[in-house]
Amino acid sequence: MNKKIDIHLHVAYDGLDGFFEPYYFADGKTMKQYMEDNDIDHGLILSGGENSGHFSQNIDACALAHKYPETFSWLCNIDVTNQKDLVERLTHYKALNAKGVGEFTANYRIDDPKVEAVLSACQELELPFLFHMSPKPGFNYGIVDKPGLPLLEKALIKFPKLTIVGHSQPFWYEIGGDMPMDYETRNEYPTGQVKPGGRLPELLEKYPNLYGDLSANSGGNAIIRDPEFGYAFLERFQDQLMFGTDMVNTDMHFPLGSFLDEALEKSKISKDAYEKICFKNAQRVFNLNY
């Protein structure tokens, strides 16, 4: 069995139905068994929010990680609208063994002063920052950037010691070039061969503090839709990519794990690249002892 750490899970302490239709959220015991059945050794539970009213908020994610420490670690979240004592609040969560901040979904531009204050606090406390991206203010959820990701690059320059982990369709859309750049299309899942000239490879090449979360149909699709490109991309950026699923329940299955296993078996990617992407990078970035 090949080892894997999943950096992107959503789990509710007692399970949850009806909050985020059409999905239900599995409880910790159920997800633990499902992970074992799918050869996932450990997972990061991402918090849905700092306060009540969110699925798997900080208190739930933390409690699950403490209840099943061999199976789960957790990332905290922060209410960006409350700018009071950001460092102190994050210090509190770090003391409770939060491994970073995520999934950060506040719908503000990345260069909004409120978001930059969170990024600054994360850099100060050495907490990795994992975000969901939106293509437009007021559309869907996630921090906002323009086509070509200029605001993300600005943040990478401004916070060079902060590990920033990118996720979602508009982030992974930039893996290829020569693409439509209207906001609706940027939030979709491209098909077919990846064309050269993508902005994301440029940013990964230039900024070692940028990482890619390969979870869901955004990251997974970016790699799988053009296998030969995907193999080369995995090999080239093996130090900056991390396996994840974005599972919320046991009805969900994402093909990336099998794709990576087969790529290793067929010698399409090296063992070093496979191990870094599947678990070693996560261990290093999130300070995991698994």
PDB file of C-alpha atoms in Angstrom:
ATOM      1  CA  MET A   1       0.000   0.000   0.000  1.00  0.00           C
ATOM      2  CA  ASN A   2       1.281   3.473  -0.913  1.00  0.00           C
ATOM      3  CA  LYS A   3       1.108   6.096   1.808  1.00  0.00           C
ATOM      4  CA  LYS A   4      -1.084   9.179   1.380  1.00  0.00           C
ATOM      5  CA  ILE A   5      -1.928  12.244   3.430  1.00  0.00           C
ATOM      6  CA  ASP A   6      -5.087  14.079   2.347  1.00  0.00           C
ATOM      7  CA  ILE A   7      -4.657  17.820   2.881  1.00  0.00           C
ATOM      8  CA  HIS A   8      -8.294  18.714   2.129  1.00  0.00           C
ATOM      9  CA  LEU A   9     -11.172  17.117   4.052  1.00  0.00           C
ATOM     10  CA  HIS A  10     -14.445  18.470   5.419  1.00  0.00           C
ATOM     11  CA  VAL A  11     -15.914  16.495   8.325  1.00  0.00           C
ATOM     12  CA  ALA A  12     -18.672  17.351  10.812  1.00  0.00           C
ATOM     13  CA  TYR A  13     -18.265  16.141  14.387  1.00  0.00           C
ATOM     14  CA  ASP A  14     -21.640  14.361  14.529  1.00  0.00           C
ATOM     15  CA  GLY A  15     -22.395  14.451  10.817  1.00  0.00           C
ATOM     16  CA  LEU A  16     -24.501  17.147   9.170  1.00  0.00           C
ATOM     17  CA  ASP A  17     -27.276  17.112   6.580  1.00  0.00           C
ATOM     18  CA  GLY A  18     -29.021  19.954   4.792  1.00  0.00           C
ATOM     19  CA  PHE A  19     -26.405  22.676   5.339  1.00  0.00           C
ATOM     20  CA  PHE A  20     -24.767  22.617   1.918  1.00  0.00           C
ATOM     21  CA  GLU A  21     -27.170  20.957  -0.500  1.00  0.00           C
ATOM     22  CA  PRO A  22     -26.984  18.423  -2.049  1.00  0.00           C
ATOM     23  CA  TYR A  23     -24.124  17.205   0.149  1.00  0.00           C
ATOM     24  CA  TYR A  24     -24.201  15.750   3.616  1.00  0.00           C
ATOM     25  CA  PHE A  25     -21.141  15.783   5.865  1.00  0.00           C
ATOM     26  CA  ALA A  26     -19.858  12.540   7.343  1.00  0.00           C
ATOM     27  CA  ASP A  27     -18.998  12.231  11.015  1.00  0.00           C
ATOM     28  CA  GLY A  28     -15.458  11.503  12.150  1.00  0.00           C
ATOM     29  CA  LYS A  29     -15.855   7.767  12.711  1.00  0.00           C
ATOM     30  CA  THR A  30     -17.441   7.217   9.297  1.00  0.00           C
ATOM     31  CA  MET A  31     -14.826   9.290   7.458  1.00  0.00           C
ATOM     32  CA  LYS A  32     -12.022   7.545   9.335  1.00  0.00           C
ATOM     33  CA  GLN A  33     -13.195   4.164   8.052  1.00  0.00           C
ATOM     34  CA  TYR A  34     -13.693   5.514   4.527  1.00  0.00           C
ATOM     35  CA  MET A  35     -10.150   6.864   4.500  1.00  0.00           C
ATOM     36  CA  GLU A  36      -8.803   3.484   5.590  1.00  0.00           C
ATOM     37  CA  ASP A  37     -10.802   1.803   2.820  1.00  0.00           C
ATOM     38  CA  ASN A  38      -9.259   4.212   0.293  1.00  0.00           C
ATOM     39  CA  ASP A  39      -5.657   3.881   1.520  1.00  0.00           C
ATOM     40  CA  ILE A  40      -5.460   7.368   3.021  1.00  0.00           C
ATOM     41  CA  ASP A  41      -3.386   7.313   6.192  1.00  0.00           C
ATOM     42  CA  HIS A  42      -4.049  10.778   7.566  1.00  0.00           C
ATOM     43  CA  GLY A  43      -6.107  13.832   6.695  1.00  0.00           C
ATOM     44  CA  LEU A  44      -6.356  17.539   7.396  1.00  0.00           C
ATOM     45  CA  ILE A  45      -9.841  18.676   8.400  1.00  0.00           C
ATOM     46  CA  LEU A  46     -10.415  22.168   7.043  1.00  0.00           C
ATOM     47  CA  SER A  47     -12.525  24.479   9.176  1.00  0.00           C
ATOM     48  CA  GLY A  48     -15.616  26.116   7.718  1.00  0.00           C
ATOM     49  CA  GLY A  49     -15.362  29.140   9.976  1.00  0.00           C
ATOM     50  CA  GLU A  50     -14.322  30.644  13.254  1.00  0.00           C
ATOM     51  CA  ASN A  51     -17.840  31.193  14.623  1.00  0.00           C
ATOM     52  CA  SER A  52     -21.143  29.337  14.837  1.00  0.00           C
ATOM     53  CA  GLY A  53     -23.273  28.902  11.738  1.00  0.00           C
ATOM     54  CA  HIS A  54     -20.565  27.187   9.674  1.00  0.00           C
ATOM     55  CA  PHE A  55     -20.136  23.499   8.982  1.00  0.00           C
ATOM     56  CA  SER A  56     -17.190  22.018  10.833  1.00  0.00           C
ATOM     57  CA  GLN A  57     -16.184  25.258  12.498  1.00  0.00           C
ATOM     58  CA  ASN A  58     -12.951  25.568  14.469  1.00  0.00           C
ATOM     59  CA  ILE A  59     -14.272  23.916  17.618  1.00  0.00           C
ATOM     60  CA  ASP A  60     -15.500  20.878  15.639  1.00  0.00           C
ATOM     61  CA  ALA A  61     -12.363  20.446  13.531  1.00  0.00           C
ATOM     62  CA  CYS A  62     -10.185  20.769  16.622  1.00  0.00           C
ATOM     63  CA  ALA A  63     -12.301  18.277  18.590  1.00  0.00           C
ATOM     64  CA  LEU A  64     -12.129  15.702  15.786  1.00  0.00           C
ATOM     65  CA  ALA A  65      -8.347  16.019  15.557  1.00  0.00           C
ATOM     66  CA  HIS A  66      -8.047  15.480  19.298  1.00  0.00           C
ATOM     67  CA  LYS A  67     -10.488  12.552  19.276  1.00  0.00           C
ATOM     68  CA  TYR A  68      -8.737  10.765  16.376  1.00  0.00           C
ATOM     69  CA  PRO A  69      -5.154  12.096  16.498  1.00  0.00           C
ATOM     70  CA  GLU A  70      -3.790   9.176  14.485  1.00  0.00           C
ATOM     71  CA  THR A  71      -6.224   9.963  11.648  1.00  0.00           C
ATOM     72  CA  PHE A  72      -6.890  13.706  11.625  1.00  0.00           C
ATOM     73  CA  SER A  73      -5.103  17.009  12.032  1.00  0.00           C
ATOM     74  CA  TRP A  74      -6.857  20.334  11.521  1.00  0.00           C
ATOM     75  CA  LEU A  75      -6.622  23.791  10.001  1.00  0.00           C
ATOM     76  CA  CYS A  76      -8.329  26.708  11.711  1.00  0.00           C
ATOM     77  CA  ASN A  77     -10.289  29.511  10.106  1.00  0.00           C
ATOM     78  CA  ILE A  78     -10.557  33.184  10.983  1.00  0.00           C
ATOM     79  CA  ASP A  79     -13.385  35.710  10.657  1.00  0.00           C
ATOM     80  CA  VAL A  80     -11.846  38.325   8.396  1.00  0.00           C
ATOM     81  CA  THR A  81     -14.575  40.855   9.232  1.00  0.00           C
ATOM     82  CA  ASN A  82     -13.309  40.915  12.816  1.00  0.00           C
ATOM     83  CA  GLN A  83      -9.843  42.449  12.623  1.00  0.00           C
ATOM     84  CA  LYS A  84      -9.362  42.650  16.378  1.00  0.00           C
ATOM     85  CA  ASP A  85      -6.500  40.640  17.877  1.00  0.00           C
ATOM     86  CA  LEU A  86      -5.809  38.563  14.749  1.00  0.00           C
ATOM     87  CA  VAL A  87      -2.397  37.414  15.943  1.00  0.00           C
ATOM     88  CA  GLU A  88      -3.698  36.572  19.398  1.00  0.00           C
ATOM     89  CA  ARG A  89      -6.635  34.566  18.025  1.00  0.00           C
ATOM     90  CA  LEU A  90      -4.447  32.631  15.627  1.00  0.00           C
ATOM     91  CA  THR A  91      -1.900  32.049  18.383  1.00  0.00           C
ATOM     92  CA  HIS A  92      -4.705  30.497  20.439  1.00  0.00           C
ATOM     93  CA  TYR A  93      -5.627  28.110  17.610  1.00  0.00           C
ATOM     94  CA  LYS A  94      -1.993  27.255  16.993  1.00  0.00           C
ATOM     95  CA  ALA A  95      -1.682  26.349  20.675  1.00  0.00           C
ATOM     96  CA  LEU A  96      -4.577  23.933  20.077  1.00  0.00           C
ATOM     97  CA  ASN A  97      -2.393  22.339  17.376  1.00  0.00           C
ATOM     98  CA  ALA A  98      -3.940  23.966  14.319  1.00  0.00           C
ATOM     99  CA  LYS A  99      -1.538  23.267  11.460  1.00  0.00           C
ATOM    100  CA  GLY A 100      -2.480  26.294   9.385  1.00  0.00           C
ATOM    101  CA  VAL A 101      -5.406  28.417   8.190  1.00  0.00           C
ATOM    102  CA  GLY A 102      -7.947  27.044   5.744  1.00  0.00           C
ATOM    103  CA  GLU A 103     -10.076  26.731   3.899  1.00  0.00           C
ATOM    104  CA  PHE A 104     -10.119  30.516   3.656  1.00  0.00           C
ATOM    105  CA  THR A 105     -13.179  31.462   1.596  1.00  0.00           C
ATOM    106  CA  ALA A 106     -13.911  35.123   2.395  1.00  0.00           C
ATOM    107  CA  ASN A 107     -15.085  36.853  -0.780  1.00  0.00           C
ATOM    108  CA  TYR A 108     -12.642  39.773  -0.851  1.00  0.00           C
ATOM    109  CA  ARG A 109      -9.835  40.675  -3.232  1.00  0.00           C
ATOM    110  CA  ILE A 110      -6.528  39.188  -2.162  1.00  0.00           C
ATOM    111  CA  ASP A 111      -5.099  42.690  -1.790  1.00  0.00           C
ATOM    112  CA  ASP A 112      -7.956  43.871   0.427  1.00  0.00           C
ATOM    113  CA  PRO A 113      -6.407  45.225   3.655  1.00  0.00           C
ATOM    114  CA  LYS A 114      -8.515  42.815   5.724  1.00  0.00           C
ATOM    115  CA  VAL A 115      -7.153  39.805   3.830  1.00  0.00           C
ATOM    116  CA  GLU A 116      -3.605  41.159   3.892  1.00  0.00           C
ATOM    117  CA  ALA A 117      -3.870  41.511   7.678  1.00  0.00           C
ATOM    118  CA  VAL A 118      -4.668  37.795   7.898  1.00  0.00           C
ATOM    119  CA  LEU A 119      -1.789  36.941   5.565  1.00  0.00           C
ATOM    120  CA  SER A 120       0.572  39.040   7.668  1.00  0.00           C
ATOM    121  CA  ALA A 121      -0.544  37.300  10.870  1.00  0.00           C
ATOM    122  CA  CYS A 122      -0.128  33.877   9.259  1.00  0.00           C
ATOM    123  CA  GLN A 123       3.375  34.763   8.101  1.00  0.00           C
ATOM    124  CA  GLU A 124       4.304  36.006  11.578  1.00  0.00           C
ATOM    125  CA  LEU A 125       3.060  32.780  13.193  1.00  0.00           C
ATOM    126  CA  GLU A 126       4.387  30.465  10.446  1.00  0.00           C
ATOM    127  CA  LEU A 127       0.903  29.138   9.674  1.00  0.00           C
ATOM    128  CA  PRO A 128       0.383  27.946   6.070  1.00  0.00           C
ATOM    129  CA  PHE A 129      -2.581  29.616   4.352  1.00  0.00           C
ATOM    130  CA  LEU A 130      -4.895  27.497   2.150  1.00  0.00           C
ATOM    131  CA  PHE A 131      -7.489  29.367   0.102  1.00  0.00           C
ATOM    132  CA  HIS A 132     -10.450  28.849  -2.199  1.00  0.00           C
ATOM    133  CA  MET A 133     -10.512  31.356  -5.062  1.00  0.00           C
ATOM    134  CA  SER A 134     -13.430  33.134  -6.719  1.00  0.00           C
ATOM    135  CA  PRO A 135     -13.189  34.826 -10.137  1.00  0.00           C
ATOM    136  CA  LYS A 136     -15.255  37.847  -9.097  1.00  0.00           C
ATOM    137  CA  PRO A 137     -16.459  39.752  -6.013  1.00  0.00           C
ATOM    138  CA  GLY A 138     -19.973  38.693  -5.082  1.00  0.00           C
ATOM    139  CA  PHE A 139     -19.728  35.491  -7.110  1.00  0.00           C
ATOM    140  CA  ASN A 140     -19.712  32.134  -5.356  1.00  0.00           C
ATOM    141  CA  TYR A 141     -17.160  32.166  -2.517  1.00  0.00           C
ATOM    142  CA  GLY A 142     -13.419  32.541  -2.052  1.00  0.00           C
ATOM    143  CA  ILE A 143     -10.773  35.240  -2.237  1.00  0.00           C
ATOM    144  CA  VAL A 144     -10.851  37.123  -5.519  1.00  0.00           C
ATOM    145  CA  ASP A 145      -8.222  37.472  -8.213  1.00  0.00           C
ATOM    146  CA  LYS A 146      -8.203  38.652 -11.812  1.00  0.00           C
ATOM    147  CA  PRO A 147      -7.259  36.634 -14.917  1.00  0.00           C
ATOM    148  CA  GLY A 148      -3.541  35.910 -14.802  1.00  0.00           C
ATOM    149  CA  LEU A 149      -3.519  35.950 -10.974  1.00  0.00           C
ATOM    150  CA  PRO A 150      -1.793  39.342 -10.529  1.00  0.00           C
ATOM    151  CA  LEU A 151      -3.117  39.779  -6.982  1.00  0.00           C
ATOM    152  CA  LEU A 152      -1.832  36.365  -5.942  1.00  0.00           C
ATOM    153  CA  GLU A 153       1.594  37.289  -7.297  1.00  0.00           C
ATOM    154  CA  LYS A 154       1.449  40.534  -5.348  1.00  0.00           C
ATOM    155  CA  ALA A 155       0.771  38.549  -2.151  1.00  0.00           C
ATOM    156  CA  LEU A 156       3.575  36.083  -2.877  1.00  0.00           C
ATOM    157  CA  ILE A 157       5.990  38.997  -3.177  1.00  0.00           C
ATOM    158  CA  LYS A 158       4.658  40.882  -0.159  1.00  0.00           C
ATOM    159  CA  PHE A 159       4.668  37.808   2.113  1.00  0.00           C
ATOM    160  CA  PRO A 160       7.707  35.803   0.959  1.00  0.00           C
ATOM    161  CA  LYS A 161       7.951  33.710   4.132  1.00  0.00           C
ATOM    162  CA  LEU A 162       4.289  32.666   4.045  1.00  0.00           C
ATOM    163  CA  THR A 163       3.374  29.314   2.518  1.00  0.00           C
ATOM    164  CA  ILE A 164       0.321  29.951   0.322  1.00  0.00           C
ATOM    165  CA  VAL A 165      -1.626  26.906  -0.885  1.00  0.00           C
ATOM    166  CA  GLY A 166      -3.950  27.445  -3.862  1.00  0.00           C
ATOM    167  CA  HIS A 167      -7.208  25.617  -4.554  1.00  0.00           C
ATOM    168  CA  SER A 168     -10.400  25.782  -6.671  1.00  0.00           C
ATOM    169  CA  GLN A 169     -11.312  26.228 -10.322  1.00  0.00           C
ATOM    170  CA  PRO A 170     -10.047  29.797 -10.973  1.00  0.00           C
ATOM    171  CA  PHE A 171      -6.674  28.880  -9.478  1.00  0.00           C
ATOM    172  CA  TRP A 172      -6.198  25.673 -11.472  1.00  0.00           C
ATOM    173  CA  TYR A 173      -7.773  27.191 -14.598  1.00  0.00           C
ATOM    174  CA  GLU A 174      -4.486  29.079 -14.982  1.00  0.00           C
ATOM    175  CA  ILE A 175      -2.497  25.877 -15.552  1.00  0.00           C
ATOM    176  CA  GLY A 176      -2.891  26.369 -19.308  1.00  0.00           C
ATOM    177  CA  GLY A 177      -2.687  29.271 -21.728  1.00  0.00           C
ATOM    178  CA  ASP A 178      -4.885  30.601 -24.528  1.00  0.00           C
ATOM    179  CA  MET A 179      -8.110  30.329 -22.522  1.00  0.00           C
ATOM    180  CA  PRO A 180     -11.275  32.473 -22.341  1.00  0.00           C
ATOM    181  CA  MET A 181     -11.084  34.779 -19.338  1.00  0.00           C
ATOM    182  CA  ASP A 182     -14.709  35.668 -18.571  1.00  0.00           C
ATOM    183  CA  TYR A 183     -15.537  34.996 -14.947  1.00  0.00           C
ATOM    184  CA  GLU A 184     -18.080  32.221 -15.603  1.00  0.00           C
ATOM    185  CA  THR A 185     -15.637  30.182 -17.674  1.00  0.00           C
ATOM    186  CA  ARG A 186     -12.845  30.680 -15.144  1.00  0.00           C
ATOM    187  CA  ASN A 187     -15.047  28.896 -12.610  1.00  0.00           C
ATOM    188  CA  GLU A 188     -15.508  25.814 -14.809  1.00  0.00           C
ATOM    189  CA  TYR A 189     -13.504  22.641 -15.434  1.00  0.00           C
ATOM    190  CA  PRO A 190     -11.585  22.770 -18.740  1.00  0.00           C
ATOM    191  CA  THR A 191     -11.337  19.665 -20.896  1.00  0.00           C
ATOM    192  CA  GLY A 192      -8.808  18.390 -23.404  1.00  0.00           C
ATOM    193  CA  GLN A 193      -5.143  19.125 -23.812  1.00  0.00           C
ATOM    194  CA  VAL A 194      -3.476  21.805 -21.714  1.00  0.00           C
ATOM    195  CA  LYS A 195      -2.131  24.554 -23.947  1.00  0.00           C
ATOM    196  CA  PRO A 196       1.256  26.126 -23.203  1.00  0.00           C
ATOM    197  CA  GLY A 197       1.543  29.574 -21.699  1.00  0.00           C
ATOM    198  CA  GLY A 198      -0.292  29.003 -18.436  1.00  0.00           C
ATOM    199  CA  ARG A 199       0.223  31.540 -15.689  1.00  0.00           C
ATOM    200  CA  LEU A 200       0.262  29.006 -12.864  1.00  0.00           C
ATOM    201  CA  PRO A 201       3.439  27.198 -13.984  1.00  0.00           C
ATOM    202  CA  GLU A 202       5.155  30.591 -14.173  1.00  0.00           C
ATOM    203  CA  LEU A 203       4.153  31.445 -10.606  1.00  0.00           C
ATOM    204  CA  LEU A 204       5.174  28.048  -9.237  1.00  0.00           C
ATOM    205  CA  GLU A 205       8.525  28.380 -10.975  1.00  0.00           C
ATOM    206  CA  LYS A 206       9.131  31.886  -9.673  1.00  0.00           C
ATOM    207  CA  TYR A 207       7.789  31.657  -6.106  1.00  0.00           C
ATOM    208  CA  PRO A 208       8.807  28.707  -3.913  1.00  0.00           C
ATOM    209  CA  ASN A 209       6.271  29.777  -1.269  1.00  0.00           C
ATOM    210  CA  LEU A 210       3.375  28.899  -3.612  1.00  0.00           C
ATOM    211  CA  TYR A 211       1.923  25.385  -3.389  1.00  0.00           C
ATOM    212  CA  GLY A 212      -0.857  23.600  -5.247  1.00  0.00           C
ATOM    213  CA  ASP A 213      -3.688  21.718  -3.524  1.00  0.00           C
ATOM    214  CA  LEU A 214      -4.520  18.912  -5.966  1.00  0.00           C
ATOM    215  CA  SER A 215      -7.909  18.148  -4.421  1.00  0.00           C
ATOM    216  CA  ALA A 216     -11.399  18.017  -5.926  1.00  0.00           C
ATOM    217  CA  ASN A 217     -12.245  18.190  -9.609  1.00  0.00           C
ATOM    218  CA  SER A 218     -10.311  21.443  -9.905  1.00  0.00           C
ATOM    219  CA  GLY A 219      -6.813  20.237  -9.038  1.00  0.00           C
ATOM    220  CA  GLY A 220      -7.426  16.654 -10.087  1.00  0.00           C
ATOM    221  CA  ASN A 221      -8.910  17.638 -13.443  1.00  0.00           C
ATOM    222  CA  ALA A 222      -6.006  19.983 -14.141  1.00  0.00           C
ATOM    223  CA  ILE A 223      -3.629  17.017 -13.906  1.00  0.00           C
ATOM    224  CA  ILE A 224      -5.720  14.171 -15.310  1.00  0.00           C
ATOM    225  CA  ARG A 225      -7.357  15.799 -18.342  1.00  0.00           C
ATOM    226  CA  ASP A 226      -4.079  15.745 -20.298  1.00  0.00           C
ATOM    227  CA  PRO A 227      -2.104  12.822 -18.822  1.00  0.00           C
ATOM    228  CA  GLU A 228       1.231  13.447 -20.532  1.00  0.00           C
ATOM    229  CA  PHE A 229       1.159  17.098 -19.516  1.00  0.00           C
ATOM    230  CA  GLY A 230       0.056  16.027 -16.052  1.00  0.00           C
ATOM    231  CA  TYR A 231       2.973  13.635 -15.577  1.00  0.00           C
ATOM    232  CA  ALA A 232       5.456  16.314 -16.618  1.00  0.00           C
ATOM    233  CA  PHE A 233       3.803  18.906 -14.375  1.00  0.00           C
ATOM    234  CA  LEU A 234       3.874  16.562 -11.371  1.00  0.00           C
ATOM    235  CA  GLU A 235       7.536  15.810 -11.946  1.00  0.00           C
ATOM    236  CA  ARG A 236       8.506  19.430 -12.536  1.00  0.00           C
ATOM    237  CA  PHE A 237       6.732  20.819  -9.476  1.00  0.00           C
ATOM    238  CA  GLN A 238       7.045  17.804  -7.203  1.00  0.00           C
ATOM    239  CA  ASP A 239       8.228  19.977  -4.298  1.00  0.00           C
ATOM    240  CA  GLN A 240       5.159  22.262  -4.430  1.00  0.00           C
ATOM    241  CA  LEU A 241       2.192  19.940  -4.959  1.00  0.00           C
ATOM    242  CA  MET A 242       0.117  18.066  -2.380  1.00  0.00           C
ATOM    243  CA  PHE A 243      -2.466  15.314  -2.657  1.00  0.00           C
ATOM    244  CA  GLY A 244      -6.004  16.003  -1.453  1.00  0.00           C
ATOM    245  CA  THR A 245      -9.587  14.967  -2.127  1.00  0.00           C
ATOM    246  CA  ASP A 246     -12.074  17.588  -0.805  1.00  0.00           C
ATOM    247  CA  MET A 247     -14.269  14.726   0.411  1.00  0.00           C
ATOM    248  CA  VAL A 248     -17.175  15.581   2.688  1.00  0.00           C
ATOM    249  CA  ASN A 249     -18.839  12.165   2.809  1.00  0.00           C
ATOM    250  CA  THR A 250     -18.461   8.515   1.846  1.00  0.00           C
ATOM    251  CA  ASP A 251     -20.423   8.876  -1.402  1.00  0.00           C
ATOM    252  CA  MET A 252     -17.664  10.986  -2.898  1.00  0.00           C
ATOM    253  CA  HIS A 253     -14.740   9.565  -4.815  1.00  0.00           C
ATOM    254  CA  PHE A 254     -12.039  11.426  -6.700  1.00  0.00           C
ATOM    255  CA  PRO A 255      -9.785   9.645  -9.227  1.00  0.00           C
ATOM    256  CA  LEU A 256      -6.509  11.453  -8.506  1.00  0.00           C
ATOM    257  CA  GLY A 257      -5.278   8.854  -6.004  1.00  0.00           C
ATOM    258  CA  SER A 258      -5.626   6.034  -8.526  1.00  0.00           C
ATOM    259  CA  PHE A 259      -4.086   8.211 -11.242  1.00  0.00           C
ATOM    260  CA  LEU A 260      -1.011   8.822  -9.083  1.00  0.00           C
ATOM    261  CA  ASP A 261      -0.718   5.138  -8.160  1.00  0.00           C
ATOM    262  CA  GLU A 262      -0.888   4.106 -11.816  1.00  0.00           C
ATOM    263  CA  ALA A 263       1.580   6.818 -12.831  1.00  0.00           C
ATOM    264  CA  LEU A 264       4.088   5.392 -10.366  1.00  0.00           C
ATOM    265  CA  GLU A 265       3.430   1.795 -11.418  1.00  0.00           C
ATOM    266  CA  LYS A 266       3.933   2.678 -15.100  1.00  0.00           C
ATOM    267  CA  SER A 267       7.045   4.773 -14.331  1.00  0.00           C
ATOM    268  CA  LYS A 268       5.347   7.907 -15.643  1.00  0.00           C
ATOM    269  CA  ILE A 269       6.502   9.744 -12.524  1.00  0.00           C
ATOM    270  CA  SER A 270       9.420   9.010 -10.238  1.00  0.00           C
ATOM    271  CA  LYS A 271       9.089   7.472  -6.793  1.00  0.00           C
ATOM    272  CA  ASP A 272      10.536  10.658  -5.309  1.00  0.00           C
ATOM    273  CA  ALA A 273       7.852  12.787  -6.979  1.00  0.00           C
ATOM    274  CA  TYR A 274       5.104  10.385  -5.932  1.00  0.00           C
ATOM    275  CA  GLU A 275       6.153  10.333  -2.282  1.00  0.00           C
ATOM    276  CA  LYS A 276       6.585  14.094  -2.072  1.00  0.00           C
ATOM    277  CA  ILE A 277       3.166  14.762  -3.590  1.00  0.00           C
ATOM    278  CA  CYS A 278       1.345  12.038  -1.672  1.00  0.00           C
ATOM    279  CA  PHE A 279       2.717  12.681   1.805  1.00  0.00           C
ATOM    280  CA  LYS A 280       6.199  14.158   2.256  1.00  0.00           C
ATOM    281  CA  ASN A 281       5.321  17.714   1.213  1.00  0.00           C
ATOM    282  CA  ALA A 282       2.311  17.691   3.539  1.00  0.00           C
ATOM    283  CA  GLN A 283       4.475  16.453   6.393  1.00  0.00           C
ATOM    284  CA  ARG A 284       6.953  19.262   5.785  1.00  0.00           C
ATOM    285  CA  VAL A 285       4.521  22.114   5.095  1.00  0.00           C
ATOM    286  CA  PHE A 286       2.044  21.342   7.877  1.00  0.00           C
ATOM    287  CA  ASN A 287       4.540  19.895  10.358  1.00  0.00           C
ATOM    288  CA  LEU A 288       2.865  16.480  10.502  1.00  0.00           C
ATOM    289  CA  ASN A 289       4.433  13.479  12.187  1.00  0.00           C
ATOM    290  CA  TYR A 290       2.650  10.805  10.147  1.00  0.00           C
TER     291      TYR A 290
END
